[in-house]
Coordinates of C-alpha atoms in Angstrom, one line a residue:
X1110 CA -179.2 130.3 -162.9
X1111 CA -177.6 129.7 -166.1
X1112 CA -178.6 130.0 -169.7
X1113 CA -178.1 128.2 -172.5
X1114 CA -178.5 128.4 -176.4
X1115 CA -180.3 125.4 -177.6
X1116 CA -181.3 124.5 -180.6
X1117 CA -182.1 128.0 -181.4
X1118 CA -184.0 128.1 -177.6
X1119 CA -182.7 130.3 -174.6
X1120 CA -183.0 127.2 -171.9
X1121 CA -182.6 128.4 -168.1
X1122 CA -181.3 125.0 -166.1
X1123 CA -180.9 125.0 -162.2
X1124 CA -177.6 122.9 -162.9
X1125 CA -175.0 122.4 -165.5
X1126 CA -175.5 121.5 -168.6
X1127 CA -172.4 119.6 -170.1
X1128 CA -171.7 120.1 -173.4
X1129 CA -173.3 123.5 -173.5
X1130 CA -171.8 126.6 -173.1
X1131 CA -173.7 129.4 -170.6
X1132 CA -174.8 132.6 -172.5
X1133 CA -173.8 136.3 -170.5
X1134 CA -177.6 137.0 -170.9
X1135 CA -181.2 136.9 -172.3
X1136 CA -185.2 136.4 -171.3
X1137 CA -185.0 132.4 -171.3
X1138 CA -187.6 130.6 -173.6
X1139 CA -187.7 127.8 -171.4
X1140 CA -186.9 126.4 -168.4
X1141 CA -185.1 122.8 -166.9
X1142 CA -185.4 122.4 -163.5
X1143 CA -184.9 119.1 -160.5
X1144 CA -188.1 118.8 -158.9
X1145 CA -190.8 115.8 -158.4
X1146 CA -192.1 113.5 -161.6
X1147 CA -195.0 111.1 -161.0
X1148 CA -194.8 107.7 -162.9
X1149 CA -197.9 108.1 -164.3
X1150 CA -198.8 110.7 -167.0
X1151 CA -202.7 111.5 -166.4
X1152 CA -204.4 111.8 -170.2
X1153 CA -202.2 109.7 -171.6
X1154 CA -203.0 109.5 -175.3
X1155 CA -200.5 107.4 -176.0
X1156 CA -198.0 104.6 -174.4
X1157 CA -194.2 103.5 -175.4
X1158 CA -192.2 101.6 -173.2
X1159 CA -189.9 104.5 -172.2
X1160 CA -192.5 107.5 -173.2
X1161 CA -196.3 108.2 -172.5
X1162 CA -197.6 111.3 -174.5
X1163 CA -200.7 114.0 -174.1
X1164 CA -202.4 116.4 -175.5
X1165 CA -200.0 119.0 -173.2
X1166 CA -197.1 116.8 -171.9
X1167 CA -194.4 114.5 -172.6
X1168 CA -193.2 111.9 -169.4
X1169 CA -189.7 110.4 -170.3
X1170 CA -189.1 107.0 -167.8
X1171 CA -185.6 105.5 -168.0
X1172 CA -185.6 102.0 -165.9
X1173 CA -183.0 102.5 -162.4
X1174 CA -181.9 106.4 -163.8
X1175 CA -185.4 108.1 -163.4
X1176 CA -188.1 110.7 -165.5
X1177 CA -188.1 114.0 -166.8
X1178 CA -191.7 115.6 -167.8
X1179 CA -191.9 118.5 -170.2
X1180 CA -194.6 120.6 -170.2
X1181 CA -196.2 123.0 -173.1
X1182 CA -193.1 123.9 -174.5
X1183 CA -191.9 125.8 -171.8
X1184 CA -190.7 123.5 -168.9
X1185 CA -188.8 120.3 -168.3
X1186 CA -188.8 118.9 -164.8
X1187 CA -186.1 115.8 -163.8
X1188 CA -186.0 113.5 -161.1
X1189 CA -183.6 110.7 -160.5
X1190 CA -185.0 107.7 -159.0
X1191 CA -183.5 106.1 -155.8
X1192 CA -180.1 104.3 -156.9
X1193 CA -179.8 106.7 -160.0
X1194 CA -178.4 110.0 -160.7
X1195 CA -179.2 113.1 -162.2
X1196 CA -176.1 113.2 -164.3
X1197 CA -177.4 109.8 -166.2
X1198 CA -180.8 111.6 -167.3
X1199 CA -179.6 114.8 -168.2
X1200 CA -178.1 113.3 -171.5
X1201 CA -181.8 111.9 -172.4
X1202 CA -182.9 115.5 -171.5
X1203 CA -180.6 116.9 -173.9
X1204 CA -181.7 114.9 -177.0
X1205 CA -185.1 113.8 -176.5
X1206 CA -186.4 116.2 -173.7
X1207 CA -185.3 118.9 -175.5
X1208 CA -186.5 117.3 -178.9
X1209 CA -189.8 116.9 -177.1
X1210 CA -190.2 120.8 -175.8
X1211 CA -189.6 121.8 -179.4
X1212 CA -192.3 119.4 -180.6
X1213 CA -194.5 121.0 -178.5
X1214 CA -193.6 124.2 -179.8
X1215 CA -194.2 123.5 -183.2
X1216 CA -190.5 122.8 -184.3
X1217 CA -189.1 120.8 -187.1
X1218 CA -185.9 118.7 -186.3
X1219 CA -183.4 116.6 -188.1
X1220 CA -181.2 114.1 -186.7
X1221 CA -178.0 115.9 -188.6
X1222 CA -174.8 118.2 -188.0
X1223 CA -174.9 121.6 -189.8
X1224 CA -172.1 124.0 -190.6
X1225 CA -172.2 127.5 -192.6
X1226 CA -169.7 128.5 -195.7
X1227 CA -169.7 131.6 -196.6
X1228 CA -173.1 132.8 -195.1
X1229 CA -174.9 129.7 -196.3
X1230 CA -176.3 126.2 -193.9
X1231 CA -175.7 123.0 -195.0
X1232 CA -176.6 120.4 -193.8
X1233 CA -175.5 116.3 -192.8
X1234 CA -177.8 113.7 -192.0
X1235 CA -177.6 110.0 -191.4
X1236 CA -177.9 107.3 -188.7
X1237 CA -176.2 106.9 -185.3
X1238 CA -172.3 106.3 -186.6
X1239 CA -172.6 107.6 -190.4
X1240 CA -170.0 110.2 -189.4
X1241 CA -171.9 113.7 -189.3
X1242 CA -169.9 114.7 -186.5
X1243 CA -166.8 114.1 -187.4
X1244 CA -167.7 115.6 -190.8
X1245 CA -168.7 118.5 -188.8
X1246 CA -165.5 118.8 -187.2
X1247 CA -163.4 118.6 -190.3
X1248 CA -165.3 120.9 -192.2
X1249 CA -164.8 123.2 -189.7
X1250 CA -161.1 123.3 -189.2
X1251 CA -161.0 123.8 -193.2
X1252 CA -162.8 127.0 -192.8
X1253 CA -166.5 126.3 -192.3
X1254 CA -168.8 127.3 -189.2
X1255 CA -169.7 125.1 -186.9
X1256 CA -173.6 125.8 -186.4
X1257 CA -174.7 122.4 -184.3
X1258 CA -174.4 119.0 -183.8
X1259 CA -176.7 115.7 -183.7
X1260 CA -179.9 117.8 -183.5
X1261 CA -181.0 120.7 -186.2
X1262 CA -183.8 123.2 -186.0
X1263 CA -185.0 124.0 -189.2
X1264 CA -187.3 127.2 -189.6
X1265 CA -188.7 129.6 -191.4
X1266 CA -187.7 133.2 -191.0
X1267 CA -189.6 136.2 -191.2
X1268 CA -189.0 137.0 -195.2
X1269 CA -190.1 133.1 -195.5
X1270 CA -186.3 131.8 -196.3
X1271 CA -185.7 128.3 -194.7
X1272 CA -183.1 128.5 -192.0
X1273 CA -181.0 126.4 -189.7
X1274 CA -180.6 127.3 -186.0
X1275 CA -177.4 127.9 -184.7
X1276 CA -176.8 125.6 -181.5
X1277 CA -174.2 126.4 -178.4
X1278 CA -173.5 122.7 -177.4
X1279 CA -170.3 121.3 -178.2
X1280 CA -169.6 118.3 -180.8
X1281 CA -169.6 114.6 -179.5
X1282 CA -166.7 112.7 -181.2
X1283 CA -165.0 109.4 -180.2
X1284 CA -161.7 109.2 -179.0
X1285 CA -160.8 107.8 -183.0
X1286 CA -162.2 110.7 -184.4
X1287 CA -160.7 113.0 -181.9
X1288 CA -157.1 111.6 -182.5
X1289 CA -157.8 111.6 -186.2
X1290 CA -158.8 115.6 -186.1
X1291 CA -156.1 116.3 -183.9
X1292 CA -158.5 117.8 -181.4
X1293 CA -157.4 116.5 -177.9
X1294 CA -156.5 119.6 -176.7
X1295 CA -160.3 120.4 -177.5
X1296 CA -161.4 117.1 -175.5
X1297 CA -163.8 117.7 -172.5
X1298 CA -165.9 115.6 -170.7
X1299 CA -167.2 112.1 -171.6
X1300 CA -170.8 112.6 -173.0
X1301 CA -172.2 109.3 -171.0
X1302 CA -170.6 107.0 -168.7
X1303 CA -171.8 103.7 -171.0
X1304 CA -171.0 105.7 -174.1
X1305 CA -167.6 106.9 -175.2
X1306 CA -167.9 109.7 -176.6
X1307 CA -166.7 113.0 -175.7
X1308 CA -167.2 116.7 -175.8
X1309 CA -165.3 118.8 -178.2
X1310 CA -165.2 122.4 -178.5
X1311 CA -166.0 123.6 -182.0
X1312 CA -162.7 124.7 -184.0
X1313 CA -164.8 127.8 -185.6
X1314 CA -168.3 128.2 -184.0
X1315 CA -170.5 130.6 -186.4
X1316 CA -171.4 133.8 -185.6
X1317 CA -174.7 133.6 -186.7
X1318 CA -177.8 132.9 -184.8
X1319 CA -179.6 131.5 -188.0
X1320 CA -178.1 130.7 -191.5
X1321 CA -180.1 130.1 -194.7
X1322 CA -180.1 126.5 -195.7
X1323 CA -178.4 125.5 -199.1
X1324 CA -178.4 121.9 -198.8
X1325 CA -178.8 118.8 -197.2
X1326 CA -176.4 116.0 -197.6
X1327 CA -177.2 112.1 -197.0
X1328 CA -174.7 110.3 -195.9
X1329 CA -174.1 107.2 -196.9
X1330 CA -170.7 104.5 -196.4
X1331 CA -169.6 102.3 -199.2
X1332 CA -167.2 99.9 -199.3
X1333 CA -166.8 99.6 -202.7
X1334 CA -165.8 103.5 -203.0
X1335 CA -162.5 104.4 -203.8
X1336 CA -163.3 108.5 -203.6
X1337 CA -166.4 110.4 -202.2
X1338 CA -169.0 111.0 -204.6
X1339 CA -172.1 113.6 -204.2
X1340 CA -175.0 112.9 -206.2
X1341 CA -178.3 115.2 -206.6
X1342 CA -181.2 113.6 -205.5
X1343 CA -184.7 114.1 -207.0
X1344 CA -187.0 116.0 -205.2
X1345 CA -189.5 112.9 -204.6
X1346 CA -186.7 111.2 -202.8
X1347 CA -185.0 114.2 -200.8
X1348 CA -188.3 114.6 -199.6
X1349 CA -189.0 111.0 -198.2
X1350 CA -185.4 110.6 -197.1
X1351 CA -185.5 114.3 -194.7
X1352 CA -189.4 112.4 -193.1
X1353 CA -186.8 109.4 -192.5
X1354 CA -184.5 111.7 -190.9
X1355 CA -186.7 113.8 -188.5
X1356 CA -184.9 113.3 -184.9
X1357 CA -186.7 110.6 -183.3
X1358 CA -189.1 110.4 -186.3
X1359 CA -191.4 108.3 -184.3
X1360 CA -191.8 110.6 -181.4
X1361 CA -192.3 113.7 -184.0
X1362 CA -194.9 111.5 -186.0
X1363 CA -196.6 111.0 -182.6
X1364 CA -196.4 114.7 -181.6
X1365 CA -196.6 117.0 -184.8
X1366 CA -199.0 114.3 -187.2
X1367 CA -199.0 112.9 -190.4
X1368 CA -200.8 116.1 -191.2
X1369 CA -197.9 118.2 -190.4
X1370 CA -194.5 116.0 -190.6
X1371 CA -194.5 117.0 -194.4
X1372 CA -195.8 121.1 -193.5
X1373 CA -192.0 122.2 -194.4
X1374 CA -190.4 119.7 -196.8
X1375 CA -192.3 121.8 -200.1
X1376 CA -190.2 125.4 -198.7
X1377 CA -187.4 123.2 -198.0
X1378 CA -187.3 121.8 -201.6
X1379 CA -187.8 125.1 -203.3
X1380 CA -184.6 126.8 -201.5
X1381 CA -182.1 123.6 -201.0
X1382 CA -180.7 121.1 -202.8
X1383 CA -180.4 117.1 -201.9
X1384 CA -177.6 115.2 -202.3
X1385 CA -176.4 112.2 -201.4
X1386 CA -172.7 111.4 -199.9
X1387 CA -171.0 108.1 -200.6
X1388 CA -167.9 107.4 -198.9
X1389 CA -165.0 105.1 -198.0
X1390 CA -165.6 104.3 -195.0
X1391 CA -162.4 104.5 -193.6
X1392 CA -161.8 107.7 -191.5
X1393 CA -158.6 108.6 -193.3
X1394 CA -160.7 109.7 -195.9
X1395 CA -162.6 112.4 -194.5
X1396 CA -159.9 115.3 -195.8
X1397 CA -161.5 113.8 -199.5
X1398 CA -164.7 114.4 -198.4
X1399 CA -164.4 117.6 -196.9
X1400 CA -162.0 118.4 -200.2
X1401 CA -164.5 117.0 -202.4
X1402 CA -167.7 119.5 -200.3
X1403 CA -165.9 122.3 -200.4
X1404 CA -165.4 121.9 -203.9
X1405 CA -169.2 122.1 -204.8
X1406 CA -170.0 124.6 -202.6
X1407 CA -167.4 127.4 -204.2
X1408 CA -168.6 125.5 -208.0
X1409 CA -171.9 124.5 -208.0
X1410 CA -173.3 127.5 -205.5
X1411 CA -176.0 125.1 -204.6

């Protein structure tokens, strides 16, 4: 079977994994596998309308597509229901399944895009549509290293350095941002059949399994702005603002605490800067922003 690099994890999946890209080897850390899902989670500590949680498990229903459990860190299991199809769940797999495993495991995650310059991690957050894709994607093709997409592991490495995990899933652009990059020929797959958005290969993945992180960037559209602008943010506020942009912040309250949400933010603070990024919102723009990045990076060595 198949492995892939995710998130910084070695996942073994029975079936193909769109978007990701097989590794030639390695001991997997975990495993994704078809077989049977109750509809019930026994131990239940807690109840959502799509999720139940406990103390050792996570059970994922989707309404006509059907459930995914994951288990300890270690296992997801998917079913589809009658009338709905594997392919449908797997993309809730890949974002909150696999955001879920990592809970379990301890794991802090943003909801952001991450490249590397010159042996250093930066990183973009902001909501569904704020652009950290396509931000992504143009920082790369100016010379940057694509490290992941959507989802971010952040760590701590051995010698206690803050670090991003390099991902080996492809970027998810629209077809505007696609034609705007002038990556068609990258184009793959659609990422959902209700979503349009599609797989694109990376212009320059980075070599590196882990990069220390630099920085992490806000992003924020505003119509009254005629040019990007970055602004440093005061620690106080960076520190709220990465709690606001765990992935699925209400699913890694639930999972990791109140107790431990925080548990990085004081390293992350001490080694990394916060900034926030207004911009035009128009996307012929973005060679400003990425001008304007690129810029601080080589000046401000932040």
């Amino acid at each position: 079977m198949p492995t892939y690099l995710i998130c910084g994890l070695r996942v073994e999946a029975d079936r193909p994994l769109p978007g990701a890209i097989p590794l030639a080897d390695g001991r997997p850390d975990a495993v994704l596998r078809e077989g049977v899902v109750s509809e019930h989670l026994d131990g239940a500590v807690q109840q959502r309308p799509f999720w139940a949680l406990s103390d050792e498990a996570f059970l994922w229903r989707g309404h006509g597509l059907g459930r995914f459990l994951v288990r300890q860190g270690r296992e997801i299991l998917i079913e589809a229901e009658p009338g709905g199809s594997l392919e449908e769940v797997v993309p809730f797999v890949m974002g909150t399944g696999i955001a879920a495993l990592l809970y379990q495991r301890g794991a802090m995650l943003l909801h952001a895009s991450a490249v590397t310059f010159e042996g250093r991690a930066y990183a973009f957050c902001g909501p569904s549509g704020a652009g950290k894709s396509t931000l992504a994607a143009a920082l790369c093709q100016a010379g940057a290293g694509f490290l992941s997409d959507d989802i971010t592991q952040v760590a701590v490495d051995p010698q206690g350095k803050v670090v991003l995990h390099a991902d080996g899933r492809d970027l998810k652009l629209t077809p505007r941002s696609i034609a705007q990059l002038g990556l068609d020929v990258q184009a793959r797959t659609r990422v959902r059949s209700r979503i349009k958005k599609y797989f694109v290969g990376p212009p320059v993945a980075a070599p590196l399994a882990v990069a220390p992180l630099a920085g992490v960037y806000f992003l924020m559209f505003d119509r009254t702005c005629l040019a990007p602008a970055i602004t440093p943010l005061p620690a106080l506020t960076t520190a709220q603002m990465l709690l606001e942009e765990a992935f699925r912040p209400k699913l890694a309250l639930a999972m990791l605490g109140r107790g431990r949400m925080p548990h990085m933010t004081p390293a992350i603070l001490s080694q990394a800067g916060g900034f926030s990024l207004r911009r035009p919102e128009a996307l012929e723009s973005i060679d400003q922003s990425v001008a304007q990045l690129l810029e601080h990076w080589r000046q401000a060595r932040v």
